[in-house]
Short mmCIF file of C-alpha atoms in Angstrom, two decimals:
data_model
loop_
_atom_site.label_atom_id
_atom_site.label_comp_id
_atom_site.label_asym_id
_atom_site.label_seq_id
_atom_site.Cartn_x
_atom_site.Cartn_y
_atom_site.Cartn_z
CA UNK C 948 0.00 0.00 0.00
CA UNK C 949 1.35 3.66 -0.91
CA UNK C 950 1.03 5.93 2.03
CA UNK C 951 3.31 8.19 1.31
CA UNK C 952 4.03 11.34 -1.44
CA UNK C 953 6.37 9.89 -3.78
CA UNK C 954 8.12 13.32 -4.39
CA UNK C 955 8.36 16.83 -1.70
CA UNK C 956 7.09 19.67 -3.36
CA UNK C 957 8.53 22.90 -2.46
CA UNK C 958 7.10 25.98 -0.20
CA UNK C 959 4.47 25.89 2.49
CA UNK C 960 1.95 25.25 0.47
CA UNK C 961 3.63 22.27 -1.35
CA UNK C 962 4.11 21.39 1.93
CA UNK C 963 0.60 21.48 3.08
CA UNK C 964 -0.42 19.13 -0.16
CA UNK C 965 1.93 16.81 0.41
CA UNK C 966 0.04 16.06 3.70
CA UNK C 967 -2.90 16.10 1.65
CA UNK C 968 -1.60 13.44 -0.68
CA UNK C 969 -0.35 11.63 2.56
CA UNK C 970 -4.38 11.36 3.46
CA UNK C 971 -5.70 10.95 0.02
CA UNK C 972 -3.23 8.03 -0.61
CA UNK C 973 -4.25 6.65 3.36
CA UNK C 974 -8.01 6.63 2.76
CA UNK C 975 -7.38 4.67 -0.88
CA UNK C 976 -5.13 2.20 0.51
CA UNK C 977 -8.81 1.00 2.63
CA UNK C 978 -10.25 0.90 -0.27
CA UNK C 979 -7.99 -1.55 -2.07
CA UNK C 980 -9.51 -4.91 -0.99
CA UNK C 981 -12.90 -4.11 -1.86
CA UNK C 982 -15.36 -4.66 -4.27
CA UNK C 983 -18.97 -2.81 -5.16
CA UNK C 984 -21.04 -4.54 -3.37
CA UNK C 985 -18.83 -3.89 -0.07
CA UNK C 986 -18.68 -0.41 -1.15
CA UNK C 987 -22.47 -0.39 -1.22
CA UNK C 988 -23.62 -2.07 1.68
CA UNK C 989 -24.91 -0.49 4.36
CA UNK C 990 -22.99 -0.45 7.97
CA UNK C 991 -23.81 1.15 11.49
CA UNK C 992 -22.09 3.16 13.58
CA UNK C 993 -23.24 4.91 16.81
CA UNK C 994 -25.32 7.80 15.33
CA UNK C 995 -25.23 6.82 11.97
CA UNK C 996 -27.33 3.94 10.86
CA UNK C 997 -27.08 2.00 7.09
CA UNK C 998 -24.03 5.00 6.08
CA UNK C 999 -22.18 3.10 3.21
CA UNK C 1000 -18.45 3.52 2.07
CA UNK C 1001 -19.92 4.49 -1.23
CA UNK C 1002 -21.63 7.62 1.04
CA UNK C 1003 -18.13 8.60 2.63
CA UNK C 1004 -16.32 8.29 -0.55
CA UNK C 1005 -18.61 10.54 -2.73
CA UNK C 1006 -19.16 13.13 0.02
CA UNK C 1007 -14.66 13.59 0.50
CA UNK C 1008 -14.79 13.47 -3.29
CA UNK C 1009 -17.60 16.07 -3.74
CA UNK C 1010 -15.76 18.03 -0.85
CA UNK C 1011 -12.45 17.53 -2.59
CA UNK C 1012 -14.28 19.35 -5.40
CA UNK C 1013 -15.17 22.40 -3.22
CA UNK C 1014 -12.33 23.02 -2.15
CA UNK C 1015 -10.81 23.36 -5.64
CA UNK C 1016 -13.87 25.64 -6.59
CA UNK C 1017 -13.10 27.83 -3.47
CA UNK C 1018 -9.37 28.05 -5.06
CA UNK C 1019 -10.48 28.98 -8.18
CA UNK C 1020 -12.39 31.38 -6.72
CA UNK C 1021 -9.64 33.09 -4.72
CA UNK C 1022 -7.49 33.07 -7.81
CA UNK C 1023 -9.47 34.15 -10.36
CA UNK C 1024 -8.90 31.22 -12.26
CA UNK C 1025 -12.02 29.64 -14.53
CA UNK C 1026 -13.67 26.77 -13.51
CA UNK C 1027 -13.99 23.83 -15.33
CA UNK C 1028 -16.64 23.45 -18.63
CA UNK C 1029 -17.78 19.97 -16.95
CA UNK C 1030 -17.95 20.10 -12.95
CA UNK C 1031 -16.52 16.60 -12.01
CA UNK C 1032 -18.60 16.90 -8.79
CA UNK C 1033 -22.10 16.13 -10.69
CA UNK C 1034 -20.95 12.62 -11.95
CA UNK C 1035 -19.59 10.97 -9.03
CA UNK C 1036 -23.22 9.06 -8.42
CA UNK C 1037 -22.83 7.20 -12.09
CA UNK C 1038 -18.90 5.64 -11.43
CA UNK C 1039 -17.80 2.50 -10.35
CA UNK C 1040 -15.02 2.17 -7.49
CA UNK C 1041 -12.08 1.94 -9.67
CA UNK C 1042 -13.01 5.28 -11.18
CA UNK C 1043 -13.48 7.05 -8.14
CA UNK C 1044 -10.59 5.76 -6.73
CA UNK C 1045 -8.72 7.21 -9.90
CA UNK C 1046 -10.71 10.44 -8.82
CA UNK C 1047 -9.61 10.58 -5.43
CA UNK C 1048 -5.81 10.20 -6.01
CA UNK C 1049 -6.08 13.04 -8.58
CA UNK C 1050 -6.79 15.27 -5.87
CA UNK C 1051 -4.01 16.48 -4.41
CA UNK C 1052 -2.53 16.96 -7.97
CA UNK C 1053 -5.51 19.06 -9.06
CA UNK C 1054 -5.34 21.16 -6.06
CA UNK C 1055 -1.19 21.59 -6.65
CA UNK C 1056 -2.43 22.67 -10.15
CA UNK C 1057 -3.62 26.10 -8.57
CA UNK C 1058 -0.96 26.87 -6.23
CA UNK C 1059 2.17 25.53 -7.88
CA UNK C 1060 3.03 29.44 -9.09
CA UNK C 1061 2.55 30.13 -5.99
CA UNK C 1062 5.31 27.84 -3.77
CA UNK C 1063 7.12 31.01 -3.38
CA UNK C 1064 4.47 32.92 -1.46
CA UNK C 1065 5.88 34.41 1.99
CA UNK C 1066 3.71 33.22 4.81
CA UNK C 1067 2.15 37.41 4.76
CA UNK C 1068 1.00 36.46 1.48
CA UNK C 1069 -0.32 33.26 2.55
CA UNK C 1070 -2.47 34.96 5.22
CA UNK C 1071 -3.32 38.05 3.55
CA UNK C 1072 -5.39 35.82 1.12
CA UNK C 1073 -8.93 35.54 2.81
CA UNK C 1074 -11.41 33.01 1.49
CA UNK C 1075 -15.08 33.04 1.93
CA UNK C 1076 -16.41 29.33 2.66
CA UNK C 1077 -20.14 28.47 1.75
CA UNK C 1078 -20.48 27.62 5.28
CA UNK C 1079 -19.75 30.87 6.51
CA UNK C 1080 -15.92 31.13 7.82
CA UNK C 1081 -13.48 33.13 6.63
CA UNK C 1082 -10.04 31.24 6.15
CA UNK C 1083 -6.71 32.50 4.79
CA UNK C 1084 -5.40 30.32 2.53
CA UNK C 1085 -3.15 27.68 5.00
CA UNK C 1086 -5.98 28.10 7.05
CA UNK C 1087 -8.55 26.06 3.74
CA UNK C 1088 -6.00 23.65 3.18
CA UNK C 1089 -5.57 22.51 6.89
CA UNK C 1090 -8.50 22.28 6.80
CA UNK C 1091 -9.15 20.20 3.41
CA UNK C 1092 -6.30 18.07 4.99
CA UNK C 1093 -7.97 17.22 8.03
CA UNK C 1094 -11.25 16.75 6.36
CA UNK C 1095 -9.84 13.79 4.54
CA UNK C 1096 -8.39 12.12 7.73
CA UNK C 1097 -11.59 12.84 9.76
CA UNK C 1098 -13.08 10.58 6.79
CA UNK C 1099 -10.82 8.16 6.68
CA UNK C 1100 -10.97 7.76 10.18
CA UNK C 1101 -14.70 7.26 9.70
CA UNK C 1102 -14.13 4.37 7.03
CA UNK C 1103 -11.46 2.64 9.45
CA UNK C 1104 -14.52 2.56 11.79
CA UNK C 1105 -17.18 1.26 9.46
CA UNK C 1106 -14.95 -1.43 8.45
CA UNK C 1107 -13.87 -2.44 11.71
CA UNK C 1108 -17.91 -2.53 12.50
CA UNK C 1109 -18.25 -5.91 10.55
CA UNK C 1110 -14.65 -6.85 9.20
CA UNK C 1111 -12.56 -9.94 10.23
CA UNK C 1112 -9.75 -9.38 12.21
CA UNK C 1113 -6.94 -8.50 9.66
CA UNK C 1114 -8.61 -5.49 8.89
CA UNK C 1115 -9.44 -4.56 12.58
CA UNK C 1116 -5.96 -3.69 12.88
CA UNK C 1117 -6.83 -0.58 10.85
CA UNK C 1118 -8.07 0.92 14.27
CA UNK C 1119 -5.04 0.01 16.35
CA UNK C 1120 -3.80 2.37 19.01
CA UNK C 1121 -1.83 5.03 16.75
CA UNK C 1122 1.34 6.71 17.92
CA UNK C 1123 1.39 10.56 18.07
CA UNK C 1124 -1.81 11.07 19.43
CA UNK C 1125 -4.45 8.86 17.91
CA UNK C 1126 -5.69 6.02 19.42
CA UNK C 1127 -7.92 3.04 18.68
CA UNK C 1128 -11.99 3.13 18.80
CA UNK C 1129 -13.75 1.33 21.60
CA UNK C 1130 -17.47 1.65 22.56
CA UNK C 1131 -20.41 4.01 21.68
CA UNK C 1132 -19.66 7.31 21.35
CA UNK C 1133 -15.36 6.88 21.49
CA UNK C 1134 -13.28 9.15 19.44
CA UNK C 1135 -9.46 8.78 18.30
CA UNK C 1136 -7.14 9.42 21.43
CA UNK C 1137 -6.10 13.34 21.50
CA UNK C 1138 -8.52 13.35 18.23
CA UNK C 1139 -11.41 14.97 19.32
CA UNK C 1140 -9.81 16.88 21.85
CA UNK C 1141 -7.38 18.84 20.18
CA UNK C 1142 -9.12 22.12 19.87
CA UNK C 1143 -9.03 22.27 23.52
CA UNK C 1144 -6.07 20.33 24.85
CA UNK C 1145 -3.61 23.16 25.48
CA UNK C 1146 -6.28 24.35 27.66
CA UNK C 1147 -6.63 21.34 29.21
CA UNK C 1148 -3.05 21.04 29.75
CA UNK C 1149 -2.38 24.65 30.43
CA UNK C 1150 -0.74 23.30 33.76
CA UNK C 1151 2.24 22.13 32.41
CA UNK C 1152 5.47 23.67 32.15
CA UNK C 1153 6.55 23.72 29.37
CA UNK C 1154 9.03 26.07 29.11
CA UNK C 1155 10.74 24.61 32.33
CA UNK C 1156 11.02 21.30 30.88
CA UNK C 1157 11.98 22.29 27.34
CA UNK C 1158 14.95 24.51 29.66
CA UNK C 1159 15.62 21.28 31.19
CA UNK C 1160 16.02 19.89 28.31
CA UNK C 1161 18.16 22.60 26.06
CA UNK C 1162 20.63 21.96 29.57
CA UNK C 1163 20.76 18.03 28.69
CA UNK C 1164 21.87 18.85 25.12
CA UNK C 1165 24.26 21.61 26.44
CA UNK C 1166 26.16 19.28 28.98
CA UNK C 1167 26.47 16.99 25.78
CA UNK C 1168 26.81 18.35 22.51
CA UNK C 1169 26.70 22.17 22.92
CA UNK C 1170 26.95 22.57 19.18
CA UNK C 1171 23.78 20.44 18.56
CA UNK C 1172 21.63 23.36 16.21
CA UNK C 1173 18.90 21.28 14.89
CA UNK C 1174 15.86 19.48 16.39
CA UNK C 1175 13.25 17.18 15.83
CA UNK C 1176 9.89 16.66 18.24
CA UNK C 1177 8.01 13.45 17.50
CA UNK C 1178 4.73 13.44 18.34
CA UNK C 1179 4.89 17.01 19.02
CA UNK C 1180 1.20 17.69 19.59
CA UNK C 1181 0.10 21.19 19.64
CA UNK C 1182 4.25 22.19 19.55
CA UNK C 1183 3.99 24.19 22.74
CA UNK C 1184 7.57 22.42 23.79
CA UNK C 1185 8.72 23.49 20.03
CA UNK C 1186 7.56 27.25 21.18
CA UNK C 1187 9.88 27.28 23.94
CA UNK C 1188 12.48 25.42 22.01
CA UNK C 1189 13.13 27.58 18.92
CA UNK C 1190 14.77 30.32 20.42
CA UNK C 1191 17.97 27.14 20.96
CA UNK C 1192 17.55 24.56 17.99
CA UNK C 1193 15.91 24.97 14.35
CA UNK C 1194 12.68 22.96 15.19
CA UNK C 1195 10.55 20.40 13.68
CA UNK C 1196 7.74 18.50 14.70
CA UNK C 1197 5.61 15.37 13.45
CA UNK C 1198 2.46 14.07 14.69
CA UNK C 1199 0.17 11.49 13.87
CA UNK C 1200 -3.19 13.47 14.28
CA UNK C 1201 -4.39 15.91 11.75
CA UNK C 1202 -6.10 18.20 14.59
CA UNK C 1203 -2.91 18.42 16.79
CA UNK C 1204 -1.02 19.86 13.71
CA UNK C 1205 -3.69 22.28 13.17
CA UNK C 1206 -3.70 23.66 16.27
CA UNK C 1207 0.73 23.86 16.17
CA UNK C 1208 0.32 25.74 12.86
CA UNK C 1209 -1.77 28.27 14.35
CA UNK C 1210 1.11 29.37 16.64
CA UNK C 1211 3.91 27.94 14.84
CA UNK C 1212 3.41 28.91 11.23
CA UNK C 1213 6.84 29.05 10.33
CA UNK C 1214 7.74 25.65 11.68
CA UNK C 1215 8.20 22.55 9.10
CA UNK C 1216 5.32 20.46 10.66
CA UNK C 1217 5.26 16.75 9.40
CA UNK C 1218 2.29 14.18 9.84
CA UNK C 1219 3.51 10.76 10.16
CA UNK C 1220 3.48 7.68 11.99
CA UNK C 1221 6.55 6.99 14.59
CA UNK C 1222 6.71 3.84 14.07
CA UNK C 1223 7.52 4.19 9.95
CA UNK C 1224 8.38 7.59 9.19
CA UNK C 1225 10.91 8.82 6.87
CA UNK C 1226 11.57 12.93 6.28
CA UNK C 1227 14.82 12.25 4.27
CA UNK C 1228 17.00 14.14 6.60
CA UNK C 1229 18.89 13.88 10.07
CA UNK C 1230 18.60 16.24 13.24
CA UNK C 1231 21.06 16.72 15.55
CA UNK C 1232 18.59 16.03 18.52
CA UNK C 1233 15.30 13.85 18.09
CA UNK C 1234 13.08 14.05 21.05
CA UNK C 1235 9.61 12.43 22.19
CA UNK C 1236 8.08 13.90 24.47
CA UNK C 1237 5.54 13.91 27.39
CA UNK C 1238 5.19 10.10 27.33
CA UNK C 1239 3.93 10.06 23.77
CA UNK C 1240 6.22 6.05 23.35
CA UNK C 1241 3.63 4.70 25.85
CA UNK C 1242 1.06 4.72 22.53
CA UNK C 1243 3.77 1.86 21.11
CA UNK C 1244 1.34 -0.77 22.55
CA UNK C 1245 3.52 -3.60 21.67
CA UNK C 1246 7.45 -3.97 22.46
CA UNK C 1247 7.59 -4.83 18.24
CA UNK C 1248 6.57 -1.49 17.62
CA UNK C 1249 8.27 -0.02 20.52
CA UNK C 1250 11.01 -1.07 19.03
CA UNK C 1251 10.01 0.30 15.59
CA UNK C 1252 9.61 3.85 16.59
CA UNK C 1253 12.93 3.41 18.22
CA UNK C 1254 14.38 2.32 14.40
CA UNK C 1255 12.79 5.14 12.72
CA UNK C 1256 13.98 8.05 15.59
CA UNK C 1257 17.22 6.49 15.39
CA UNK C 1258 17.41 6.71 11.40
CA UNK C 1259 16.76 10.69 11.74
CA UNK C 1260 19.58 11.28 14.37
CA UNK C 1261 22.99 12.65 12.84
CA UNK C 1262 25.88 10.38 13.91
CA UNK C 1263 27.06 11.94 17.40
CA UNK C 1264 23.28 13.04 17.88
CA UNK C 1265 21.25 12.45 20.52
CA UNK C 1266 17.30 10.76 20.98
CA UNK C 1267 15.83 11.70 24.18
CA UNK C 1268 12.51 9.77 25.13
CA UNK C 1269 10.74 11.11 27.38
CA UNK C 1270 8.80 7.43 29.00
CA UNK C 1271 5.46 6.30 30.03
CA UNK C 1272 4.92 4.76 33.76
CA UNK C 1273 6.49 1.57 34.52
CA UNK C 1274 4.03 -1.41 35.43
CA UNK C 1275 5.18 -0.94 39.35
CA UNK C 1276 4.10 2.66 39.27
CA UNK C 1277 0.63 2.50 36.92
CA UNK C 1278 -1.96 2.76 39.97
CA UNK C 1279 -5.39 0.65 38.31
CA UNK C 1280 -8.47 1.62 40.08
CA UNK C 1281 -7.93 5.19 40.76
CA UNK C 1282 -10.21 8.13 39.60
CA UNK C 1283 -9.09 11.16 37.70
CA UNK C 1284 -10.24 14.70 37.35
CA UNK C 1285 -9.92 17.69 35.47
CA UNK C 1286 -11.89 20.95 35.18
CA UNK C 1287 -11.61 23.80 33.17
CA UNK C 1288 -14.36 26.61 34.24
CA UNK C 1289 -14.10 29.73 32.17
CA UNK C 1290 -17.07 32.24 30.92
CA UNK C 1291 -17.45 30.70 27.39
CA UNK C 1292 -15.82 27.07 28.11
CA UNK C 1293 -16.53 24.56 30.65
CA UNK C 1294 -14.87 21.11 30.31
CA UNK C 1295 -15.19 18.47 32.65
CA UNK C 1296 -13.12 15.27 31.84
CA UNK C 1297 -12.84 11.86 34.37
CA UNK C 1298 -11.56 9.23 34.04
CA UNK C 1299 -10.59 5.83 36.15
CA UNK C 1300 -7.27 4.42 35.62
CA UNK C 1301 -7.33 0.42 34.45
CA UNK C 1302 -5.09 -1.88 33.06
CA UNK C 1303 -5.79 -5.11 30.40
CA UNK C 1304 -2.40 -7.04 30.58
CA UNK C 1305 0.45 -4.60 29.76
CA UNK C 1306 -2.01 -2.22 28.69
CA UNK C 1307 -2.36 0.69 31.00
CA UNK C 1308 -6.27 1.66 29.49
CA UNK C 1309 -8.30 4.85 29.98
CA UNK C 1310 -11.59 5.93 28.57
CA UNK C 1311 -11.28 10.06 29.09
CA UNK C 1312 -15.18 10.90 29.45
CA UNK C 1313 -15.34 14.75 28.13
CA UNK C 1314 -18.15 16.80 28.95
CA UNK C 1315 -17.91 20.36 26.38
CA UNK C 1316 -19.90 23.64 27.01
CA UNK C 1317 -19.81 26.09 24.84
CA UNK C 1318 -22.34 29.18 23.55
CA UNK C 1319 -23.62 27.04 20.58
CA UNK C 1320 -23.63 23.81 22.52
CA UNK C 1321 -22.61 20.64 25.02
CA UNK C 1322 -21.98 17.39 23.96
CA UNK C 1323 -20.34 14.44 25.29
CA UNK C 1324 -17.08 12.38 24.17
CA UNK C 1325 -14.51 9.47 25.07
CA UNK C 1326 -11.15 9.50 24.30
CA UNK C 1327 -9.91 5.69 24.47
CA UNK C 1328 -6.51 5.86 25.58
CA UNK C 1329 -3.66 2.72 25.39
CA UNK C 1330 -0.33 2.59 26.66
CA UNK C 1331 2.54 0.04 26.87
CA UNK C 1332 3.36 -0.34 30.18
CA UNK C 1333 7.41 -0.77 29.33
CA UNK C 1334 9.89 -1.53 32.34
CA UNK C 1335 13.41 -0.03 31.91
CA UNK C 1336 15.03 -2.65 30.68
CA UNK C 1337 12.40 -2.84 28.05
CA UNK C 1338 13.48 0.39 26.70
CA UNK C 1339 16.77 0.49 27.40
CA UNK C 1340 16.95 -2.88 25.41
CA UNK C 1341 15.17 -0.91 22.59
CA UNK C 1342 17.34 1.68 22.29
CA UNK C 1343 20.08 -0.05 22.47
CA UNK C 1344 19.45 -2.86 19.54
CA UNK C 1345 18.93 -0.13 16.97
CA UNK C 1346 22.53 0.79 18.07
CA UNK C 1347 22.34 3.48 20.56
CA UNK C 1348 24.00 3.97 24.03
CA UNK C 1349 21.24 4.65 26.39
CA UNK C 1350 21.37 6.48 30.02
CA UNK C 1351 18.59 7.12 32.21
CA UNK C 1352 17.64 10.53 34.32
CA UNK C 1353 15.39 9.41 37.06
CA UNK C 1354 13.81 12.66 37.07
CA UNK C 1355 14.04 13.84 33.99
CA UNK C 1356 11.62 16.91 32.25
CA UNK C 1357 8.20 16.38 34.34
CA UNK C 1358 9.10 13.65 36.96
CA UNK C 1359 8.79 10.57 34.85
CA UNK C 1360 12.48 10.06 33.96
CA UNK C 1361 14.18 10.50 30.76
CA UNK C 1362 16.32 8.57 28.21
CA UNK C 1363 19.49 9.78 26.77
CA UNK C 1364 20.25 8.08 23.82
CA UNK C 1365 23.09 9.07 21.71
CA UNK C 1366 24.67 7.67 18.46
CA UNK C 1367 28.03 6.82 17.44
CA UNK C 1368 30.08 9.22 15.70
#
């Protein structure tokens, strides 16, 4: 399966394609082992009864479509004599397929003379959606990106509903922020979320620990200059970091990067998988942060993410992990709480603590008010409980020389991992 660009293209908003390519070519590869009656069939899932793939497919394609239009709009640029949109009803699944995978390339068609644009010019463009938002033009492509991996998402789920096990695994605990599906009305781990998570996590210090962690590099290679944060969420340790390093992040989940972009728009901001990832170029110091290794839910793909982090380290270069809780410190059984009362937002989220093997499991119950509404949402939450030798043992076999800070960034320790000059 192809789930990656096979070529870069240049400027933020090649960049910003590519990752739309990256989601395109995702949502196809589910649709390789099918046929039309599986596309047509009906399925269930919580609040959406007899939705076919046929349904999802048309409705990213159609959307695909808009976007363009919205483009073409901006641009000045003349719209096609045929609208594709109106025919999508009338094809079978190979040529809608063929449709889909065009995408990104008809999209790069109206911005390639533009993969010199400044980010001013970027945001001085402002686009008028038919739903009523104004976006500048990073701000419509995020948001076409994301659009495609909410839907893809959805088809992961609607196979999983009546699939044999093989293609269950398409709904696996994800590294980077996205987790598996589990029970009515369960979202993607940090999926759902994301809009609100630096709020929820406004407690944190980052700046202390990403000070912490500029002195770990400093003790040992003072003339480290360029950094890498996997699974780097919302980037608020990259904010604190790019006065030291040239940054970088990756993440897994579409809505994490969105939210980084906002305050990082200057930042090369990957979406990838930690376990696979390739970016074609080495970093003085790769980091992984605030116990995002815990969502490697097996020691195979513990040691995976380990491989690929190791591959993007220069020789002499340093991977610091930050790790989950041990199996002797993971406390099943106990009830967690966390509040967030201000005049337009009021979140509750609980949450009880349980464990399923090595699994350390929680089910994050959110509870959203806002002026237009409240709803309701679980984040299902998996994490490996690793013991030290575990992940000492995986850093080492991919050829690093490991040391351990008990303390570490936040209080759950810290590996220092550095590779051979």
């Amino acid at each position: 399966m192809k789930s990656a660009p096979a070529r870069w293209r240049p400027g933020p908003l090649g960049a910003l394609v590519d990752e739309l390519e990256r989601a395109v070519l995702h949502l196809d590869s589910l649709l390789e082992a099918l046929d039309e009656e599986a596309l047509a069939r009906p399925r269930t899932l919580p609040g959406a009864a007899g939705l076919t793939l046929r349904e999802v497919l048309e409705h990213v394609l159609y959307s695909g479509h808009v976007y363009d239009d919205l483009l073409r709009t901006a641009f000045g640029a003349a719209a096609p004599p045929d609208p594709p949109a109106r025919d999508l009803p009338g094809q079978d699944l190979t040529a809608l397929r063929r449709r889909l995978r065009a995408l990104p390339t008809g999209t790069w068609s109206l911005l390639a003379d533009k993969a010199d644009w400044s980010e001013e010019e970027i945001a001085a463009l402002r686009i008028r959606a038919g739903w009523g938002v104004d976006y500048d033009l990073e701000q419509l492509l995020e948001h076409a990106v994301v659009h495609v991996w909410r839907h893809a998402r959805q088809v992961e789920r609607l196979l999983a509903a009546d699939a044999p096990a093989w293609i269950e695994a398409l709904a696996a605990p994800r590294a980077g922020g996205v987790g598996n599906v589990r029970g009515e009305g369960a979202t993607e781990a940090y999926f759902a979320s994301a809009e609100w998570y630096d709020r929820l996590y406004s407690f944190k210090d980052y700046a202390g620990e990403a000070a912490h962690l500029v002195e770990v590099v400093d003790e040992r290679w003072p003339e480290a200059r360029t950094l890498l944060d996997v699974a780097c969420g919302t980037g608020r340790h990259l904010e604190h970091l790019r006065g030291r390093f040239a940054c970088e992040g990756l993440d897994l989940s579409p809505g994490q990067l969105a939210e980084a972009r906002r305050h990082l728009p200057d930042l090369p901001l990957h979406l990838g998988d930690m376990r696979d990832f390739r970016l074609g170029r080495a970093y003085d110091v790769v980091c992984c942060l605030f116990s995002a290794i815990g969502y490697m839910t097996t020691l195979p793909d513990l040691g995976r993410a380990c491989a690929a982090m190791a591959r993007h380290v220069q020789p002499g270069g340093l991977l610091l992990v930050e790790p989950w809780l041990a199996p002797e410190t993971w406390r099943p059984g106990t009830v967690h709480g966390l509040f967030i009362d201000e005049p337009e937002l009021k979140i509750a989220r609980l949450g009880t603590s349980l464990v399923r093997g090595r699994l350390s499991v929680l089910d994050l119950h959110h509870l959203v008010g806002t002026p237009e509404s409240t709803r309701h949402f679980v984040e299902h939450h998996e994490l490996l409980l690793a013991t030290r030798s575990e992940l000492r043992a995986a850093l080492e076999a991919v050829g690093l020389s490991a040391e351990y800070d008990e303390t570490g960034l936040g209080g759950r320790g810290l590996w220092i991992a550095r590779k051979p000059g």
